[in-house]
Amino acid sequence: MVSDRIVLCGGFPSPALAKGQKVVTLGIGSGANNVNLRVSDIGQRTAANMPDVMIDLIEIAAYVYSADQATTRGGEGVLDVGAKWRRNFQFFIPVRQPSVWSHRDVDEVLRSTLGFLSEDTYTFTFGPMSNPTPMEQYLEGTVERREIDQVLLFSGGLDSLGGAVQEAVTNKRRVALVSHRSTPKVDRPQQDLANDLASYCPDNPPLHVPVWANKEKALGIEATQRTRCFLYASLGVAVARMLGLTGLRFYENGITSFNLPISEQLVGARASRTTHPQALNGFAKLFGLLLQEEFRLENPFIWNTKAEVVNLIGAAGCGDLIKHTVSCIHTLDRTKLHTHCGLCSQCVGRRLATLASDFGNADPMEMYKVDLLTGSRDDGPDLTLLESLIRTAREMESMSDRQFFSKFGEASRVINHLPGKANEVGTQILDLHRRYGAEVGHVLTKGMSEHASDIREGRLPQTCAIVLAVHDKYRNRSASDVPEDGSNPEPESGNGRKHLSKKDQHLLEVVGEQLFRTLTNAEIIRRKSMIRSFDPNADTEAVRARLNRIRKHQHFPSSASLRKESVNPKAG
């Protein structure tokens, strides 16, 4: 069931349809202020160049971002996440330029781009603002206007550092770095990194423009934050406009930008679309309509892997800055010793990239709470993520053109949103992902070589990346693989079956052998009462991973083979 939300912003009168509905009330500035917005290091003379429609833009983006966080998608344990993932937002927002925002073209591109980002449905009702907040009230600091060549979005992560290094250090351009300050734990590392970067380009030190945009803790329910990109881009275009520029650059590696799903559960907007070409094109069109002139939104790293970005930073002589970047999504859990959890998708992707690069030593292992190669992972989403990533990277490296575009349908669809001939763009996409697959394979092969004795003696945990990277052919041996003399038999449980974890054994008992042999994973998962009897808070992705493990251990038919049989039943 789609979750409906009416979002009343900035004192907008409650419409009649709000009666009995779930309502989120948001406010910026004076009065009921539960959304904070402050722009630092932009002086009043510079801000005077800001048109009203741009002030409207950043306020609308802040409202959308806050409502996104205030409305749950159902939580990680919901089995029918497909239904509860999508939400229906009805926004009522007072603006300075209601005729502009109510224009059909603006409304259409705003709704379609946000819908692509988050897979939610949006409707907007704009009305006149009675007491508009002047831009000056959003300003902090006294820095006046400087000559700037380019505005970049600067998160403090590896890719944004790579972009800043390429622009300011390698190309010696005068740049403004726009950062979204959500919490003090994010703010301080961003400022320190920007200050450190300035020492590498003393003749053209970057102008750092941090923007506070956050909401009260009570509003923070949903952690996916798929609309954060809209806020981030809106802040960037507002700063660019204040500085008299008509372009903005995101720097994000192509693997993250295309973000092809690494598992069946990461489809649609569940795989983040922050810098997806379709999203960037949508934003560029929106900003152009608002400003009534062409506005360029570019990602110069679209054809680079993250490891190649790391090499760019190191080759520019800025390798010492790598350890000061932060990629982990678990902001509040960071400590001085462990700035990265080592488990989330961003940490895994970052560590693979630095180890695949020529500057792996610039990213100390000690920064990660869990080591990528040898660290143990509990059953659940973190383990499933790593298993899926390793399997998908192996496939990407060796897939034919036809296999790649058949498996990753989104790769075909994105071609229409990139410049160039379709066949040439398709070749670039395939080549990018093959290079990525080779990088992951290189890291894992090197790790196996360095830990060969640990593998031989069985000292590594079963859920570490090195063990997970061992091909199933060697990890799940069938009876025909056992020597005739019976030597080196695999340990068995009392009933003659190979050992399973306690939770996997429990799931096997709940489902039963007959269903494993006749139903696909999807059909088993749809039997919700049965799955809930296994675990009331079961995560769909984790259950699917368990089902696959059980099939391999017990030599049951694979889910894919059962699916093929149902589509192509045998004759007779």
Coordinates of C-alpha atoms in Angstrom, one line a residue, residues 104-361:
R104 CA 3.2 23.3 -16.7
D105 CA 6.7 22.7 -18.0
V106 CA 8.3 23.4 -14.6
D107 CA 5.8 21.3 -12.7
E108 CA 6.3 18.4 -15.1
V109 CA 10.1 18.3 -14.9
L110 CA 10.1 18.8 -11.2
R111 CA 7.7 15.9 -10.5
S112 CA 9.3 13.5 -13.1
T113 CA 12.9 14.1 -11.9
L114 CA 12.0 13.7 -8.2
G115 CA 9.9 10.6 -9.1
F116 CA 12.9 9.1 -10.9
L117 CA 15.2 9.8 -8.0
S118 CA 13.0 8.2 -5.3
E119 CA 10.3 6.2 -7.0
D120 CA 7.7 8.2 -5.2
T121 CA 4.7 10.2 -6.6
Y122 CA 4.7 14.0 -6.1
T123 CA 2.1 16.7 -6.6
F124 CA 2.8 20.4 -5.8
T125 CA 0.4 23.2 -5.0
F126 CA 2.2 26.6 -4.9
G127 CA 0.7 29.8 -3.5
P128 CA 1.9 33.3 -2.9
M129 CA 4.2 33.9 0.1
S130 CA 3.0 36.7 2.3
N131 CA 6.1 37.5 4.3
P132 CA 9.2 36.2 2.3
T133 CA 12.4 35.6 4.2
P134 CA 15.1 37.8 2.7
M135 CA 18.2 35.9 1.5
E136 CA 20.3 37.9 3.9
Q137 CA 18.8 36.0 6.8
Y138 CA 20.2 32.7 5.4
L139 CA 23.8 34.1 5.3
E140 CA 26.7 33.5 7.6
G141 CA 30.2 35.0 7.2
T142 CA 31.5 38.1 5.5
V143 CA 33.5 36.8 2.5
E144 CA 32.7 39.0 -0.5
R145 CA 32.6 38.1 -4.1
R146 CA 35.7 36.5 -5.8
E147 CA 36.3 35.7 -9.4
I148 CA 35.4 32.0 -9.8
D149 CA 35.8 29.8 -12.9
Q150 CA 33.8 26.8 -11.8
V151 CA 31.4 25.6 -9.0
L152 CA 31.8 22.0 -7.7
L153 CA 29.8 20.0 -5.2
F154 CA 32.1 18.9 -2.4
S155 CA 31.0 16.2 -0.1
G156 CA 34.4 15.5 1.4
G157 CA 34.5 12.0 -0.2
L158 CA 37.0 10.5 -2.5
D159 CA 35.3 11.5 -5.8
S160 CA 34.6 15.1 -4.8
L161 CA 38.2 15.5 -3.7
G162 CA 39.3 14.0 -7.0
G163 CA 37.2 16.7 -8.8
A164 CA 38.6 19.5 -6.7
V165 CA 42.2 18.2 -7.3
Q166 CA 41.7 18.0 -11.0
E167 CA 40.2 21.5 -11.2
A168 CA 42.3 23.5 -8.7
V169 CA 45.6 21.6 -8.6
T170 CA 46.0 20.0 -12.0
N171 CA 44.1 22.6 -14.1
K172 CA 44.8 25.6 -11.7
R173 CA 41.3 26.9 -12.0
R174 CA 39.6 29.1 -9.4
V175 CA 36.8 27.0 -7.9
A176 CA 34.1 27.3 -5.3
L177 CA 33.4 24.1 -3.4
V178 CA 29.8 23.8 -2.2
S179 CA 29.2 21.5 0.7
H180 CA 26.0 20.3 2.4
R181 CA 26.5 20.5 6.2
S182 CA 24.0 18.1 7.8
T183 CA 25.7 17.5 11.1
P184 CA 28.9 18.8 12.9
K185 CA 30.4 15.3 12.3
V186 CA 30.2 16.0 8.6
D187 CA 31.0 19.7 8.7
R188 CA 34.4 19.5 10.4
P189 CA 36.0 16.9 8.1
Q190 CA 34.8 18.9 5.1
Q191 CA 36.3 22.1 6.3
D192 CA 39.6 20.5 7.3
L193 CA 39.8 18.8 3.9
A194 CA 39.1 22.0 2.0
N195 CA 41.7 23.9 4.1
D196 CA 44.3 21.1 3.5
L197 CA 43.6 21.2 -0.3
A198 CA 44.3 25.0 -0.3
S199 CA 47.9 24.3 0.6
Y200 CA 48.4 22.4 -2.7
C201 CA 47.2 25.4 -4.8
P202 CA 48.3 28.5 -2.9
D203 CA 47.9 30.8 -5.9
N204 CA 44.2 29.8 -6.4
P205 CA 42.9 28.5 -3.1
P206 CA 39.3 27.2 -3.4
L207 CA 36.4 29.2 -1.9
H208 CA 34.6 26.8 0.4
V209 CA 30.9 27.5 0.7
P210 CA 29.3 25.2 3.4
V211 CA 25.5 25.3 3.6
W212 CA 23.6 24.2 6.6
A213 CA 20.5 22.4 5.5
N214 CA 19.0 20.0 8.1
K215 CA 15.9 19.3 10.1
E216 CA 14.9 18.6 13.7
K217 CA 15.8 15.2 15.0
A218 CA 12.1 14.4 15.5
L219 CA 11.6 14.5 11.7
G220 CA 14.4 11.9 11.0
I221 CA 12.6 8.6 10.4
E222 CA 13.6 7.4 6.9
A223 CA 17.3 6.9 6.2
T224 CA 17.4 6.3 2.5
Q225 CA 17.4 10.0 1.7
R226 CA 16.9 9.5 -2.1
T227 CA 16.0 13.2 -2.6
R228 CA 19.2 14.6 -0.9
C229 CA 20.7 15.0 -4.4
F230 CA 17.9 17.5 -5.3
L231 CA 18.8 19.6 -2.2
Y232 CA 22.6 19.3 -3.0
A233 CA 22.1 20.3 -6.6
S234 CA 19.8 23.2 -5.7
L235 CA 22.4 24.6 -3.3
G236 CA 25.0 24.3 -5.9
V237 CA 23.0 26.0 -8.7
A238 CA 22.1 28.8 -6.2
V239 CA 25.7 29.5 -5.4
A240 CA 26.7 29.3 -9.1
R241 CA 24.0 31.9 -9.9
M242 CA 25.2 34.2 -7.1
L243 CA 28.7 34.0 -8.6
G244 CA 27.4 34.7 -12.1
L245 CA 28.0 31.2 -13.5
T246 CA 25.7 29.0 -15.6
G247 CA 27.2 25.6 -14.9
L248 CA 27.7 23.2 -12.0
R249 CA 29.8 20.1 -11.8
F250 CA 29.2 16.9 -9.8
Y251 CA 32.3 14.6 -9.6
E252 CA 31.2 11.0 -9.2
N253 CA 32.8 7.9 -10.7
G254 CA 30.8 6.1 -13.4
I255 CA 30.2 2.9 -11.4
T256 CA 28.4 4.8 -8.7
S257 CA 26.6 7.1 -11.2
F258 CA 25.2 4.3 -13.3
N259 CA 24.7 2.2 -10.1
L260 CA 23.6 -1.0 -11.8
P261 CA 21.8 -3.3 -9.4
I262 CA 24.3 -5.7 -7.8
S263 CA 21.5 -8.0 -6.6
E264 CA 17.8 -8.6 -7.5
Q265 CA 16.7 -6.5 -4.5
L266 CA 18.6 -3.4 -5.6
V267 CA 16.4 -2.4 -8.5
G268 CA 14.8 0.9 -9.4
A269 CA 15.5 3.7 -6.9
R270 CA 16.6 1.2 -4.3
A271 CA 19.9 1.6 -6.1
S272 CA 20.7 5.2 -5.5
R273 CA 20.3 7.5 -8.5
T274 CA 22.1 10.5 -7.1
T275 CA 24.3 11.3 -10.1
H276 CA 22.5 9.1 -12.7
P277 CA 22.6 10.9 -16.1
Q278 CA 18.8 10.9 -16.3
A279 CA 18.6 12.7 -12.9
L280 CA 21.3 15.3 -13.9
N281 CA 19.6 16.0 -17.2
G282 CA 16.3 16.5 -15.4
F283 CA 17.9 18.9 -13.0
A284 CA 19.6 20.8 -15.8
K285 CA 16.3 21.2 -17.6
L286 CA 14.6 22.4 -14.4
F287 CA 17.3 24.9 -13.6
G288 CA 17.3 26.2 -17.2
L289 CA 13.5 26.8 -17.1
L290 CA 13.8 28.6 -13.8
L291 CA 16.7 30.8 -14.9
Q292 CA 15.4 31.2 -18.5
E293 CA 18.8 30.3 -19.9
E294 CA 20.8 27.1 -20.5
F295 CA 22.3 25.7 -17.4
R296 CA 25.0 22.9 -17.6
L297 CA 25.1 20.1 -15.1
E298 CA 28.2 17.9 -15.7
N299 CA 29.9 14.9 -14.3
P300 CA 33.4 14.7 -15.8
F301 CA 34.2 11.4 -14.0
I302 CA 31.3 9.5 -15.7
W303 CA 33.8 7.3 -17.6
N304 CA 36.1 6.7 -14.6
T305 CA 36.1 3.9 -12.0
K306 CA 36.7 5.0 -8.4
A307 CA 40.2 3.4 -8.5
E308 CA 41.1 5.6 -11.5
V309 CA 39.9 8.6 -9.5
V310 CA 42.2 7.6 -6.6
N311 CA 45.1 7.3 -9.1
L312 CA 44.3 10.8 -10.4
I313 CA 44.5 12.2 -6.9
G314 CA 47.8 10.5 -6.2
A315 CA 49.3 11.4 -9.6
A316 CA 48.7 15.1 -8.8
G317 CA 50.8 14.8 -5.7
C318 CA 47.8 14.9 -3.3
G319 CA 47.8 11.3 -2.1
D320 CA 48.2 12.5 1.5
L321 CA 44.7 13.9 1.4
I322 CA 43.1 10.5 0.7
K323 CA 43.0 9.5 4.3
H324 CA 41.2 12.7 5.3
T325 CA 38.2 11.9 3.0
V326 CA 35.1 10.3 4.4
S327 CA 32.8 8.0 2.5
C328 CA 30.9 6.0 5.2
I329 CA 27.1 6.6 5.4
H330 CA 27.0 5.9 9.2
T331 CA 27.8 9.4 10.1
L332 CA 26.8 9.3 13.8
D333 CA 28.9 6.1 14.4
R334 CA 32.2 7.6 13.4
T335 CA 35.1 7.8 15.9
K336 CA 38.5 9.3 15.7
L337 CA 40.0 5.8 15.2
H338 CA 37.4 4.3 12.9
T339 CA 36.1 6.9 10.5
H340 CA 34.6 4.1 8.4
C341 CA 32.4 1.1 9.4
G342 CA 33.8 -1.1 6.6
L343 CA 30.4 -2.7 6.0
C344 CA 28.2 -0.3 4.1
S345 CA 28.2 -0.1 0.3
Q346 CA 30.2 3.1 0.3
C347 CA 32.9 1.7 2.6
V348 CA 33.2 -1.5 0.5
G349 CA 33.4 0.4 -2.8
R350 CA 35.9 2.9 -1.4
R351 CA 38.2 0.2 0.1
L352 CA 38.1 -1.9 -3.1
A353 CA 39.0 1.2 -5.1
T354 CA 42.0 2.3 -3.0
L355 CA 43.4 -1.3 -2.9
A356 CA 43.0 -1.5 -6.7
S357 CA 44.8 1.8 -7.2
D358 CA 48.5 2.6 -7.0
F359 CA 47.9 4.4 -3.7
G360 CA 46.4 1.8 -1.4
N361 CA 48.8 2.7 1.4

